[in-house]
């Protein structure tokens, strides 16, 4: 299944904030976690993730520190700030409203009768 890029973009910030709410992480691990959470349907790239992380850092929602991996390689770790926790709570509330509205629309669609075929010559 293809996920429309507008939907991927809209969900990117709450996904990253939510992932970082579980603890600090680094770029590749965030990309891998998004892939896991989406069942492989959302294949993020570095080119999509790092501009988002830098924007979240500029906004004060995340802070970055340099660390060393198990194999001695330097990598940047990202952690949620108190402002990031507040932003996550706000985004969560916003997404809940959207999800509830969509559920209602889809429920109503399921209850509705399918449209009748238009008689020939009446279309």
CSV table of N, CA and C in Angstrom, one decimal:
chain,number,residue,atom,x,y,z
A,1,UNK,N,0.8,-1.2,0.0
A,1,UNK,CA,0.0,0.0,0.0
A,1,UNK,C,0.9,1.2,0.0
A,2,UNK,N,0.5,2.2,-0.8
A,2,UNK,CA,1.2,3.5,-0.9
A,2,UNK,C,0.5,4.5,0.1
A,3,UNK,N,1.3,5.1,0.9
A,3,UNK,CA,0.8,6.2,1.8
A,3,UNK,C,1.1,7.5,1.1
A,4,UNK,N,0.0,8.3,0.9
A,4,UNK,CA,0.2,9.6,0.2
A,4,UNK,C,1.2,10.5,1.0
A,5,UNK,N,2.0,11.2,0.2
A,5,UNK,CA,3.0,12.0,0.8
A,5,UNK,C,2.5,13.1,1.7
A,6,UNK,N,1.3,13.6,1.5
A,6,UNK,CA,0.7,14.6,2.4
A,6,UNK,C,0.4,14.0,3.7
A,7,UNK,N,-0.1,12.8,3.7
A,7,UNK,CA,-0.4,12.1,5.0
A,7,UNK,C,0.9,11.8,5.8
A,8,UNK,N,1.9,11.4,5.0
A,8,UNK,CA,3.2,11.1,5.7
A,8,UNK,C,3.7,12.4,6.3
A,9,UNK,N,3.7,13.5,5.6
A,9,UNK,CA,4.2,14.8,6.1
A,9,UNK,C,3.4,15.2,7.3
A,10,UNK,N,2.1,15.1,7.2
A,10,UNK,CA,1.2,15.5,8.4
A,10,UNK,C,1.5,14.7,9.6
A,11,UNK,N,1.8,13.5,9.5
A,11,UNK,CA,2.0,12.6,10.6
A,11,UNK,C,3.4,12.6,11.1
A,12,UNK,N,4.4,13.2,10.4
A,12,UNK,CA,5.8,13.1,10.7
A,12,UNK,C,6.1,13.6,12.1
A,13,UNK,N,5.7,14.8,12.4
A,13,UNK,CA,6.0,15.5,13.7
A,13,UNK,C,5.5,14.7,14.9
A,14,UNK,N,4.1,14.3,14.9
A,14,UNK,CA,3.7,13.6,16.0
A,14,UNK,C,4.3,12.2,16.2
A,15,UNK,N,4.7,11.6,15.0
A,15,UNK,CA,5.4,10.3,15.1
A,15,UNK,C,6.8,10.4,15.8
A,16,UNK,N,7.5,11.4,15.3
A,16,UNK,CA,8.9,11.6,15.9
A,16,UNK,C,8.8,12.0,17.4
A,17,UNK,N,7.9,12.9,17.7
A,17,UNK,CA,7.7,13.3,19.1
A,17,UNK,C,7.3,12.1,19.9
A,18,UNK,N,6.4,11.3,19.4
A,18,UNK,CA,5.9,10.1,20.2
A,18,UNK,C,7.1,9.1,20.4
A,19,UNK,N,7.9,8.9,19.3
A,19,UNK,CA,9.0,8.0,19.4
A,19,UNK,C,10.0,8.5,20.5
A,20,UNK,N,10.3,9.8,20.4
A,20,UNK,CA,11.2,10.3,21.4
A,20,UNK,C,10.7,10.4,22.8
A,21,UNK,N,9.3,10.3,23.0
A,21,UNK,CA,8.7,10.3,24.3
A,21,UNK,C,9.1,9.0,25.0
A,22,UNK,N,9.5,8.0,24.3
A,22,UNK,CA,9.9,6.7,24.9
A,22,UNK,C,11.4,6.8,25.4
A,23,UNK,N,12.1,7.8,25.0
A,23,UNK,CA,13.5,8.0,25.3
A,23,UNK,C,14.3,8.5,24.2
A,24,UNK,N,15.5,8.9,24.4
A,24,UNK,CA,16.3,9.5,23.4
A,24,UNK,C,16.6,8.4,22.3
A,25,UNK,N,16.9,8.9,21.1
A,25,UNK,CA,17.2,8.0,20.0
A,25,UNK,C,18.0,8.8,19.0
A,26,UNK,N,18.4,8.1,17.9
A,26,UNK,CA,19.2,8.7,16.9
A,26,UNK,C,18.5,8.4,15.5
A,27,UNK,N,18.9,9.1,14.5
A,27,UNK,CA,18.2,9.1,13.2
A,27,UNK,C,17.8,7.7,12.7
A,28,UNK,N,18.8,6.8,12.5
A,28,UNK,CA,18.5,5.5,11.9
A,28,UNK,C,17.5,4.7,12.7
A,29,UNK,N,17.6,4.8,14.1
A,29,UNK,CA,16.7,4.1,14.9
A,29,UNK,C,15.3,4.7,14.8
A,30,UNK,N,15.2,6.0,14.6
A,30,UNK,CA,13.8,6.6,14.4
A,30,UNK,C,13.2,6.1,13.1
A,31,UNK,N,14.0,6.1,12.0
A,31,UNK,CA,13.6,5.6,10.7
A,31,UNK,C,13.1,4.2,10.8
A,32,UNK,N,13.9,3.4,11.5
A,32,UNK,CA,13.6,1.9,11.7
A,32,UNK,C,12.3,1.8,12.5
A,33,UNK,N,12.1,2.6,13.5
A,33,UNK,CA,10.9,2.5,14.4
A,33,UNK,C,9.7,2.9,13.6
A,34,UNK,N,9.7,3.9,12.8
A,34,UNK,CA,8.6,4.3,11.9
A,34,UNK,C,8.2,3.2,11.0
A,35,UNK,N,9.2,2.5,10.4
A,35,UNK,CA,9.0,1.4,9.5
A,35,UNK,C,8.3,0.3,10.3
A,36,UNK,N,8.7,0.0,11.5
A,36,UNK,CA,8.1,-1.1,12.3
A,36,UNK,C,6.7,-0.7,12.6
A,37,UNK,N,6.5,0.5,13.1
A,37,UNK,CA,5.1,1.0,13.5
A,37,UNK,C,4.1,0.9,12.4
A,38,UNK,N,4.6,1.2,11.2
A,38,UNK,CA,3.7,1.2,10.0
A,38,UNK,C,3.6,-0.1,9.3
A,39,UNK,N,4.2,-1.1,9.8
A,39,UNK,CA,4.2,-2.4,9.1
A,39,UNK,C,4.9,-2.4,7.8
A,40,UNK,N,5.9,-1.5,7.7
A,40,UNK,CA,6.7,-1.4,6.5
A,40,UNK,C,6.1,-0.5,5.4
A,41,UNK,N,4.9,0.1,5.7
A,41,UNK,CA,4.3,1.0,4.7
A,41,UNK,C,4.8,2.4,4.6
A,42,UNK,N,5.5,2.8,5.7
A,42,UNK,CA,6.1,4.2,5.6
A,42,UNK,C,7.6,4.0,5.6
A,43,UNK,N,8.2,4.2,4.5
A,43,UNK,CA,9.6,4.1,4.3
A,43,UNK,C,10.3,5.5,4.3
A,44,UNK,N,10.6,6.0,5.5
A,44,UNK,CA,11.3,7.3,5.6
A,44,UNK,C,12.7,7.2,5.1
A,45,UNK,N,13.2,8.3,4.7
A,45,UNK,CA,14.6,8.5,4.3
A,45,UNK,C,15.3,9.5,5.2
A,46,UNK,N,16.6,9.5,5.2
A,46,UNK,CA,17.4,10.5,5.9
A,46,UNK,C,17.0,11.9,5.5
A,47,UNK,N,16.8,12.0,4.2
A,47,UNK,CA,16.4,13.3,3.6
A,47,UNK,C,15.1,13.9,4.1
A,48,UNK,N,14.3,13.0,4.6
A,48,UNK,CA,13.0,13.5,5.1
A,48,UNK,C,13.1,13.7,6.6
A,49,UNK,N,13.8,12.8,7.3
A,49,UNK,CA,13.9,12.9,8.8
A,49,UNK,C,14.8,14.0,9.3
A,50,UNK,N,16.0,14.2,8.8
A,50,UNK,CA,16.9,15.1,9.4
A,50,UNK,C,16.4,16.6,9.3
A,51,UNK,N,15.8,17.0,8.2
A,51,UNK,CA,15.2,18.4,8.2
A,51,UNK,C,14.1,18.5,9.3
A,52,UNK,N,13.4,17.5,9.5
A,52,UNK,CA,12.3,17.5,10.5
A,52,UNK,C,13.0,17.6,11.9
A,53,UNK,N,14.0,16.8,12.2
A,53,UNK,CA,14.7,16.9,13.5
A,53,UNK,C,15.3,18.2,13.7
A,54,UNK,N,15.9,18.8,12.7
A,54,UNK,CA,16.5,20.1,12.8
A,54,UNK,C,15.4,21.2,13.1
A,55,UNK,N,14.3,21.1,12.4
A,55,UNK,CA,13.2,22.0,12.7
A,55,UNK,C,12.7,21.9,14.1
A,56,UNK,N,12.5,20.6,14.6
A,56,UNK,CA,12.1,20.4,16.0
A,56,UNK,C,13.1,20.9,17.0
A,57,UNK,N,14.3,20.8,16.6
A,57,UNK,CA,15.4,21.4,17.5
A,57,UNK,C,15.3,22.9,17.6
A,58,UNK,N,15.1,23.5,16.4
A,58,UNK,CA,15.0,25.0,16.3
A,58,UNK,C,13.8,25.5,17.2
A,59,UNK,N,12.7,24.7,17.1
A,59,UNK,CA,11.5,25.0,17.9
A,59,UNK,C,11.6,24.8,19.4
A,60,UNK,N,12.7,24.1,19.8
A,60,UNK,CA,12.9,23.8,21.2
A,60,UNK,C,12.2,22.6,21.6
A,61,UNK,N,11.7,21.7,20.7
A,61,UNK,CA,11.0,20.5,21.1
A,61,UNK,C,11.9,19.3,21.3
A,62,UNK,N,13.1,19.4,20.7
A,62,UNK,CA,14.1,18.3,20.9
A,62,UNK,C,15.4,19.0,21.2
A,63,UNK,N,16.3,18.2,21.8
A,63,UNK,CA,17.6,18.7,22.0
A,63,UNK,C,18.5,17.5,21.5
A,64,UNK,N,19.6,17.9,20.9
A,64,UNK,CA,20.6,17.0,20.3
A,64,UNK,C,21.9,17.0,21.1
A,65,UNK,N,22.4,15.8,21.3
A,65,UNK,CA,23.8,15.7,21.9
A,65,UNK,C,24.5,14.6,21.1
A,66,UNK,N,25.8,14.8,21.0
A,66,UNK,CA,26.7,13.8,20.4
A,66,UNK,C,27.0,12.7,21.3
A,67,UNK,N,26.9,11.5,20.8
A,67,UNK,CA,27.3,10.3,21.6
A,67,UNK,C,28.1,9.4,20.7
A,68,UNK,N,28.5,8.2,21.3
A,68,UNK,CA,29.3,7.3,20.6
A,68,UNK,C,28.5,5.9,20.6
A,69,UNK,N,28.5,5.3,19.4
A,69,UNK,CA,27.8,4.0,19.3
A,69,UNK,C,28.6,2.9,19.9
A,70,UNK,N,28.0,1.7,20.0
A,70,UNK,CA,28.8,0.6,20.5
A,70,UNK,C,30.0,0.2,19.7
A,71,UNK,N,30.0,0.6,18.4
A,71,UNK,CA,31.2,0.3,17.6
A,71,UNK,C,32.1,1.5,17.5
A,72,UNK,N,31.9,2.5,18.3
A,72,UNK,CA,32.8,3.7,18.4
A,72,UNK,C,32.5,4.8,17.4
A,73,UNK,N,31.4,4.7,16.7
A,73,UNK,CA,31.1,5.7,15.7
A,73,UNK,C,30.3,6.8,16.4
A,74,UNK,N,30.6,8.1,16.1
A,74,UNK,CA,29.8,9.2,16.6
A,74,UNK,C,28.5,9.3,16.0
A,75,UNK,N,27.5,9.5,16.8
A,75,UNK,CA,26.1,9.8,16.3
A,75,UNK,C,25.4,10.8,17.2
A,76,UNK,N,24.5,11.5,16.5
A,76,UNK,CA,23.7,12.5,17.2
A,76,UNK,C,22.5,11.8,17.8
A,77,UNK,N,22.3,12.1,19.1
A,77,UNK,CA,21.1,11.5,19.8
A,77,UNK,C,20.1,12.7,20.1
A,78,UNK,N,18.8,12.4,19.9
A,78,UNK,CA,17.8,13.4,20.1
A,78,UNK,C,16.9,13.0,21.3
A,79,UNK,N,16.5,14.0,22.1
A,79,UNK,CA,15.7,13.8,23.2
A,79,UNK,C,14.6,14.9,23.3
A,80,UNK,N,13.5,14.5,23.8
A,80,UNK,CA,12.4,15.4,23.9
A,80,UNK,C,12.7,16.4,25.1
A,81,UNK,N,12.3,17.7,24.9
A,81,UNK,CA,12.4,18.7,25.9
A,81,UNK,C,11.1,18.8,26.6
A,82,UNK,N,11.0,19.6,27.7
A,82,UNK,CA,9.7,19.8,28.3
A,82,UNK,C,8.7,20.4,27.3
A,83,UNK,N,9.2,21.4,26.4
A,83,UNK,CA,8.4,22.0,25.4
A,83,UNK,C,7.9,20.9,24.4
A,84,UNK,N,8.8,19.9,24.1
A,84,UNK,CA,8.4,18.8,23.2
A,84,UNK,C,7.3,18.0,23.8
A,85,UNK,N,7.4,17.7,25.1
A,85,UNK,CA,6.3,17.0,25.7
A,85,UNK,C,5.0,17.7,25.6
A,86,UNK,N,5.0,19.0,25.8
A,86,UNK,CA,3.8,19.8,25.6
A,86,UNK,C,3.3,19.8,24.2
A,87,UNK,N,4.2,19.9,23.2
A,87,UNK,CA,3.8,19.9,21.8
A,87,UNK,C,3.2,18.5,21.5
A,88,UNK,N,3.8,17.4,22.0
A,88,UNK,CA,3.3,16.1,21.8
A,88,UNK,C,1.8,16.0,22.3
A,89,UNK,N,1.6,16.5,23.5
A,89,UNK,CA,0.3,16.4,24.1
A,89,UNK,C,-0.7,17.2,23.2
A,90,UNK,N,-0.3,18.3,22.7
A,90,UNK,CA,-1.2,19.1,21.8
A,90,UNK,C,-1.5,18.4,20.5
A,91,UNK,N,-0.4,17.9,19.9
A,91,UNK,CA,-0.6,17.1,18.7
A,91,UNK,C,-1.5,15.9,18.8
A,92,UNK,N,-1.3,15.2,20.0
A,92,UNK,CA,-2.1,14.0,20.3
A,92,UNK,C,-3.6,14.4,20.3
A,93,UNK,N,-3.9,15.5,21.0
A,93,UNK,CA,-5.3,15.9,21.1
A,93,UNK,C,-5.8,16.3,19.7
A,94,UNK,N,-5.0,17.0,18.9
A,94,UNK,CA,-5.5,17.3,17.6
A,94,UNK,C,-5.7,16.1,16.7
A,95,UNK,N,-4.8,15.1,16.8
A,95,UNK,CA,-5.0,13.9,16.0
A,95,UNK,C,-6.2,13.1,16.5
A,96,UNK,N,-6.5,13.2,17.7
A,96,UNK,CA,-7.6,12.4,18.2
A,96,UNK,C,-8.9,13.0,17.7
A,97,UNK,N,-9.0,14.3,17.5
A,97,UNK,CA,-10.2,14.9,16.9
A,97,UNK,C,-10.3,14.5,15.5
A,98,UNK,N,-9.2,14.5,14.7
A,98,UNK,CA,-9.2,14.1,13.3
A,98,UNK,C,-9.6,12.6,13.2
A,99,UNK,N,-9.0,11.8,14.0
A,99,UNK,CA,-9.3,10.3,14.0
A,99,UNK,C,-10.7,10.1,14.3
A,100,UNK,N,-11.3,10.8,15.3
A,100,UNK,CA,-12.7,10.6,15.7
A,100,UNK,C,-13.6,11.0,14.5
A,101,UNK,N,-13.3,12.1,13.9
A,101,UNK,CA,-14.1,12.6,12.8
A,101,UNK,C,-14.1,11.6,11.6
A,102,UNK,N,-12.9,11.1,11.3
A,102,UNK,CA,-12.8,10.1,10.2
A,102,UNK,C,-13.5,8.8,10.6
A,103,UNK,N,-13.4,8.4,11.8
A,103,UNK,CA,-14.2,7.1,12.2
A,103,UNK,C,-15.6,7.3,12.0
A,104,UNK,N,-16.1,8.5,12.4
A,104,UNK,CA,-17.6,8.8,12.3
A,104,UNK,C,-18.0,8.8,10.8
A,105,UNK,N,-17.2,9.4,9.9
A,105,UNK,CA,-17.5,9.5,8.5
A,105,UNK,C,-17.5,8.0,8.0
A,106,UNK,N,-16.5,7.2,8.3
A,106,UNK,CA,-16.4,5.9,7.8
A,106,UNK,C,-17.5,5.0,8.3
A,107,UNK,N,-17.9,5.2,9.6
A,107,UNK,CA,-19.0,4.5,10.2
A,107,UNK,C,-20.3,4.8,9.4
A,108,UNK,N,-20.5,6.1,9.2
A,108,UNK,CA,-21.7,6.6,8.5
A,108,UNK,C,-21.7,6.0,7.1
A,109,UNK,N,-20.6,5.9,6.4
A,109,UNK,CA,-20.5,5.3,5.1
A,109,UNK,C,-20.9,3.9,5.1
A,110,UNK,N,-20.5,3.2,6.2
A,110,UNK,CA,-20.8,1.8,6.3
A,110,UNK,C,-22.3,1.5,6.5
A,111,UNK,N,-23.0,2.5,7.2
A,111,UNK,CA,-24.4,2.4,7.4
A,111,UNK,C,-25.3,2.8,6.2
A,112,UNK,N,-24.7,3.5,5.3
A,112,UNK,CA,-25.5,4.0,4.2
A,112,UNK,C,-25.6,2.9,3.1
A,113,UNK,N,-26.7,3.1,2.4
A,113,UNK,CA,-26.9,2.1,1.3
A,113,UNK,C,-26.0,2.6,0.1
A,114,UNK,N,-25.5,1.6,-0.6
A,114,UNK,CA,-24.7,2.0,-1.8
A,114,UNK,C,-25.6,2.7,-2.8
A,115,UNK,N,-25.0,3.7,-3.5
A,115,UNK,CA,-25.8,4.4,-4.5
A,115,UNK,C,-26.3,3.5,-5.5
A,116,UNK,N,-27.6,3.8,-5.9
A,116,UNK,CA,-28.2,3.0,-7.0
A,116,UNK,C,-27.6,3.4,-8.3
A,117,UNK,N,-27.6,2.4,-9.2
A,117,UNK,CA,-27.2,2.7,-10.6
A,117,UNK,C,-28.1,3.7,-11.2
A,118,UNK,N,-27.6,4.6,-12.0
A,118,UNK,CA,-28.4,5.6,-12.6
A,118,UNK,C,-29.0,4.9,-13.9
A,119,UNK,N,-30.3,5.1,-14.1
A,119,UNK,CA,-30.9,4.5,-15.2
A,119,UNK,C,-30.4,5.1,-16.5
A,120,UNK,N,-30.2,4.3,-17.5
A,120,UNK,CA,-29.7,4.7,-18.8
A,120,UNK,C,-30.4,5.9,-19.3
A,121,UNK,N,-29.8,6.9,-19.7
A,121,UNK,CA,-30.4,8.1,-20.3
A,121,UNK,C,-30.7,9.2,-19.2
A,122,UNK,N,-30.5,8.8,-17.9
A,122,UNK,CA,-30.8,9.8,-16.9
A,122,UNK,C,-29.6,10.5,-16.3
A,123,UNK,N,-28.4,10.0,-16.8
A,123,UNK,CA,-27.2,10.6,-16.2
A,123,UNK,C,-26.8,11.9,-16.8
